[in-house]
Amino acid sequence: MATTTAVSSDLTNTPMYAVRDYSDGFYVTLEDFINKKKTKLNPVERRAIVGFEKKLIPKDVIVDHIFLYTVADQMKLTGVFAVSLEGNLYIQQKNFRKYAVKGDKSEEGDNPNSYHRVLQAGKFLYLEAELANAWSKGFAYGTGGAVGGALGSSMNRLKGIAFDVVKKEFNVLKDCKDFNEFLTIYQAENVECKNKKIDIVTVRENINKIIK
């Protein structure tokens, strides 16, 4: 989120969103998503993020972070902003940075072509992802070797992400001060900051209070 002090706004006319508003299909671009303009869903299957083989995920298992593969040619799905599949809505990771609010442009994950499930919907869409500051990660990887690679990967931390569909912006809730600025926008009571970091449970609890 931007480092400037947030100012509360009039939420009277804030539109409400629901996952069910997006029927099964591909929403290729951000504009397609906003306008609910879908492209026919070619058969895709969910695959695990971890492991070399990227194993198939059973249909009855809910997973929040996945790869999507086309069934016909077993190719990883890329270049599609969002996918609605069997009652769940997934947004591609690289868009978190591409459409980030000012101040969050350096937040990135390790799998830009992966997809994250929308966990809650209402005044905004809420997701979670393991992200870190790209500059810090780049410095760690730059040390070279296995140690540098391990250090860079270990910097990722699970963070909440609020997608303001109207403003076309993803807001990474990366620390306590940042989260309080976000809460102020929605006229919610701030949380106590005992240190810079904020745990994901606290983020979830407060998102529950303001999203509907």
Short mmCIF file of C-alpha atoms in Angstrom, two decimals:
data_model
loop_
_atom_site.label_atom_id
_atom_site.label_comp_id
_atom_site.label_asym_id
_atom_site.label_seq_id
_atom_site.Cartn_x
_atom_site.Cartn_y
_atom_site.Cartn_z
CA MET A 1 0.00 0.00 0.00
CA ALA A 2 1.12 3.59 -0.55
CA THR A 3 3.10 5.07 2.30
CA THR A 4 0.94 8.19 2.54
CA THR A 5 -1.58 8.41 5.38
CA ALA A 6 -4.89 6.84 4.37
CA VAL A 7 -8.08 8.86 4.58
CA SER A 8 -11.46 7.25 5.20
CA SER A 9 -13.91 7.48 2.32
CA ASP A 10 -17.64 7.34 1.74
CA LEU A 11 -18.49 3.65 1.35
CA THR A 12 -22.21 4.14 0.76
CA ASN A 13 -22.04 3.36 -2.94
CA THR A 14 -19.33 0.71 -2.79
CA PRO A 15 -20.28 -2.16 -5.14
CA MET A 16 -20.38 -5.68 -3.75
CA TYR A 17 -18.74 -8.63 -5.47
CA ALA A 18 -19.33 -12.38 -5.23
CA VAL A 19 -17.44 -15.32 -6.70
CA ARG A 20 -20.71 -16.64 -8.13
CA ASP A 21 -20.92 -13.51 -10.32
CA TYR A 22 -18.21 -15.07 -12.49
CA SER A 23 -19.43 -18.13 -14.37
CA ASP A 24 -16.97 -20.83 -15.45
CA GLY A 25 -14.58 -19.57 -18.10
CA PHE A 26 -11.44 -17.58 -18.86
CA TYR A 27 -11.30 -13.85 -18.13
CA VAL A 28 -8.29 -13.13 -20.29
CA THR A 29 -7.61 -9.50 -19.36
CA LEU A 30 -8.32 -7.23 -16.41
CA GLU A 31 -10.90 -5.39 -18.51
CA ASP A 32 -12.59 -8.69 -19.38
CA PHE A 33 -12.77 -9.46 -15.67
CA ILE A 34 -14.26 -6.07 -14.78
CA ASN A 35 -16.85 -6.38 -17.56
CA LYS A 36 -17.49 -10.08 -16.81
CA LYS A 37 -16.63 -10.87 -20.43
CA LYS A 38 -15.63 -14.52 -20.43
CA THR A 39 -13.98 -16.68 -23.03
CA LYS A 40 -15.11 -20.30 -23.31
CA LEU A 41 -13.32 -22.46 -20.78
CA ASN A 42 -11.09 -24.97 -22.50
CA PRO A 43 -10.73 -27.99 -20.20
CA VAL A 44 -8.08 -27.30 -17.56
CA GLU A 45 -6.93 -29.20 -14.51
CA ARG A 46 -5.41 -28.04 -11.25
CA ARG A 47 -1.85 -29.05 -10.48
CA ALA A 48 0.24 -28.78 -7.32
CA ILE A 49 2.77 -25.97 -6.93
CA VAL A 50 5.41 -28.12 -5.24
CA GLY A 51 7.27 -31.06 -6.71
CA PHE A 52 8.88 -31.64 -10.09
CA GLU A 53 5.91 -33.58 -11.51
CA LYS A 54 3.24 -31.01 -10.49
CA LYS A 55 0.76 -33.69 -9.47
CA LEU A 56 -2.93 -33.50 -10.31
CA ILE A 57 -5.15 -32.17 -7.50
CA PRO A 58 -8.34 -34.21 -6.90
CA LYS A 59 -11.55 -32.29 -7.64
CA ASP A 60 -12.85 -32.60 -4.07
CA VAL A 61 -9.72 -31.02 -2.55
CA ILE A 62 -9.69 -27.25 -2.00
CA VAL A 63 -6.27 -25.69 -2.61
CA ASP A 64 -5.60 -21.96 -2.53
CA HIS A 65 -2.45 -21.85 -4.69
CA ILE A 66 -2.21 -23.87 -7.89
CA PHE A 67 -0.97 -24.19 -11.42
CA LEU A 68 -3.53 -24.69 -14.17
CA TYR A 69 -2.73 -27.01 -17.08
CA THR A 70 -4.71 -27.46 -20.28
CA VAL A 71 -6.02 -31.02 -20.54
CA ALA A 72 -5.57 -31.28 -24.32
CA ASP A 73 -1.84 -30.58 -24.52
CA GLN A 74 -0.75 -30.62 -20.85
CA MET A 75 0.67 -27.10 -21.10
CA LYS A 76 0.80 -24.68 -18.18
CA LEU A 77 -1.85 -21.97 -18.55
CA THR A 78 -0.35 -18.49 -18.94
CA GLY A 79 -1.57 -15.09 -20.05
CA VAL A 80 -5.06 -15.38 -18.55
CA PHE A 81 -5.91 -12.83 -15.85
CA ALA A 82 -8.49 -14.97 -14.03
CA VAL A 83 -10.20 -18.34 -14.31
CA SER A 84 -13.53 -19.37 -12.85
CA LEU A 85 -13.57 -23.12 -12.36
CA GLU A 86 -16.15 -25.31 -10.61
CA GLY A 87 -17.33 -22.63 -8.20
CA ASN A 88 -13.92 -21.15 -7.43
CA LEU A 89 -12.27 -18.03 -8.80
CA TYR A 90 -8.52 -17.90 -9.38
CA ILE A 91 -6.33 -14.89 -10.28
CA GLN A 92 -2.85 -15.18 -11.79
CA GLN A 93 -0.03 -14.18 -9.46
CA LYS A 94 1.85 -11.87 -11.82
CA ASN A 95 -1.10 -9.47 -11.81
CA PHE A 96 -0.56 -8.68 -8.12
CA ARG A 97 2.57 -6.78 -9.11
CA LYS A 98 1.42 -5.57 -12.53
CA TYR A 99 -1.62 -3.81 -11.05
CA ALA A 100 -0.23 -3.08 -7.58
CA VAL A 101 -0.95 0.14 -5.71
CA LYS A 102 1.90 2.61 -5.50
CA GLY A 103 4.30 1.30 -2.89
CA ASP A 104 3.64 -2.39 -3.61
CA LYS A 105 5.25 -2.66 -7.04
CA SER A 106 8.26 -4.47 -5.58
CA GLU A 107 6.20 -7.24 -3.94
CA GLU A 108 6.52 -10.50 -5.86
CA GLY A 109 6.20 -14.27 -5.50
CA ASP A 110 8.21 -17.13 -6.99
CA ASN A 111 5.59 -18.42 -9.46
CA PRO A 112 4.16 -15.57 -11.58
CA ASN A 113 2.16 -17.96 -13.78
CA SER A 114 0.51 -19.70 -10.83
CA TYR A 115 -3.04 -18.93 -9.68
CA HIS A 116 -4.42 -17.93 -6.27
CA ARG A 117 -7.96 -18.67 -5.15
CA VAL A 118 -10.21 -15.79 -4.10
CA LEU A 119 -10.89 -16.53 -0.42
CA GLN A 120 -13.52 -13.87 0.29
CA ALA A 121 -15.59 -11.42 -1.73
CA GLY A 122 -17.64 -8.37 -0.87
CA LYS A 123 -16.51 -4.74 -1.04
CA PHE A 124 -13.28 -6.13 -2.52
CA LEU A 125 -11.78 -9.52 -3.32
CA TYR A 126 -9.42 -11.04 -0.76
CA LEU A 127 -6.59 -13.44 -1.56
CA GLU A 128 -3.35 -14.58 0.07
CA ALA A 129 0.10 -15.26 -1.36
CA GLU A 130 3.67 -15.82 -0.24
CA LEU A 131 5.47 -12.66 -1.34
CA ALA A 132 8.62 -10.70 -0.59
CA ASN A 133 10.34 -7.50 -1.66
CA ALA A 134 11.89 -8.15 -5.07
CA TRP A 135 14.94 -5.98 -4.38
CA SER A 136 15.74 -7.81 -1.15
CA LYS A 137 15.26 -11.19 -2.82
CA GLY A 138 17.44 -10.13 -5.73
CA PHE A 139 20.23 -9.18 -3.36
CA ALA A 140 19.95 -12.56 -1.61
CA TYR A 141 19.97 -14.51 -4.88
CA GLY A 142 22.92 -12.40 -5.99
CA THR A 143 25.12 -13.92 -3.30
CA GLY A 144 25.13 -17.01 -5.52
CA GLY A 145 25.04 -20.75 -5.02
CA ALA A 146 22.64 -22.88 -3.04
CA VAL A 147 22.92 -20.59 -0.01
CA GLY A 148 21.80 -17.56 -2.01
CA GLY A 149 18.91 -19.48 -3.55
CA ALA A 150 17.73 -20.78 -0.20
CA LEU A 151 18.02 -17.35 1.39
CA GLY A 152 16.02 -15.70 -1.39
CA SER A 153 13.22 -18.28 -1.23
CA SER A 154 13.03 -18.10 2.56
CA MET A 155 12.21 -14.38 2.44
CA ASN A 156 8.70 -15.05 1.14
CA ARG A 157 5.96 -14.54 3.74
CA LEU A 158 2.23 -15.25 3.54
CA LYS A 159 0.45 -11.91 3.09
CA GLY A 160 -3.12 -10.80 2.58
CA ILE A 161 -4.04 -9.09 -0.70
CA ALA A 162 -7.09 -6.90 -1.29
CA PHE A 163 -8.17 -6.44 -4.91
CA ASP A 164 -10.17 -3.25 -5.42
CA VAL A 165 -11.98 -4.07 -8.67
CA VAL A 166 -13.22 -0.50 -9.21
CA LYS A 167 -9.76 1.04 -8.83
CA LYS A 168 -8.13 -1.89 -10.68
CA GLU A 169 -5.54 -2.22 -7.90
CA PHE A 170 -4.07 -4.99 -5.78
CA ASN A 171 -3.12 -3.88 -2.27
CA VAL A 172 -0.57 -6.11 -0.51
CA LEU A 173 -1.11 -5.87 3.25
CA LYS A 174 2.55 -6.28 4.03
CA ASP A 175 3.00 -4.93 7.57
CA CYS A 176 1.07 -3.56 10.55
CA LYS A 177 1.26 0.13 9.62
CA ASP A 178 0.24 -0.66 6.07
CA PHE A 179 -2.70 -2.76 7.25
CA ASN A 180 -3.93 0.01 9.56
CA GLU A 181 -3.91 2.45 6.64
CA PHE A 182 -6.07 -0.03 4.75
CA LEU A 183 -8.47 -0.44 7.69
CA THR A 184 -8.82 3.35 7.93
CA ILE A 185 -10.06 3.48 4.34
CA TYR A 186 -12.90 1.16 5.38
CA GLN A 187 -13.56 3.15 8.57
CA ALA A 188 -12.51 0.24 10.77
CA GLU A 189 -10.73 0.25 14.12
CA ASN A 190 -6.97 -0.06 13.79
CA VAL A 191 -5.04 -3.00 15.25
CA GLU A 192 -2.31 -2.60 17.85
CA CYS A 193 1.15 -2.68 16.29
CA LYS A 194 3.54 -4.40 18.69
CA ASN A 195 6.12 -4.65 15.92
CA LYS A 196 6.33 -4.02 12.18
CA LYS A 197 5.11 -7.45 11.11
CA ILE A 198 1.48 -8.53 11.29
CA ASP A 199 0.38 -12.15 11.46
CA ILE A 200 -1.98 -13.52 8.84
CA VAL A 201 -4.56 -14.60 11.46
CA THR A 202 -5.01 -10.99 12.58
CA VAL A 203 -5.38 -9.91 8.96
CA ARG A 204 -8.06 -12.55 8.33
CA GLU A 205 -10.01 -11.66 11.46
CA ASN A 206 -10.17 -7.99 10.52
CA ILE A 207 -10.92 -8.65 6.85
CA ASN A 208 -13.95 -10.64 8.05
CA LYS A 209 -15.23 -7.54 9.84
CA ILE A 210 -15.08 -5.14 6.90
CA ILE A 211 -15.47 -7.05 3.64
CA LYS A 212 -19.27 -7.48 3.73
#
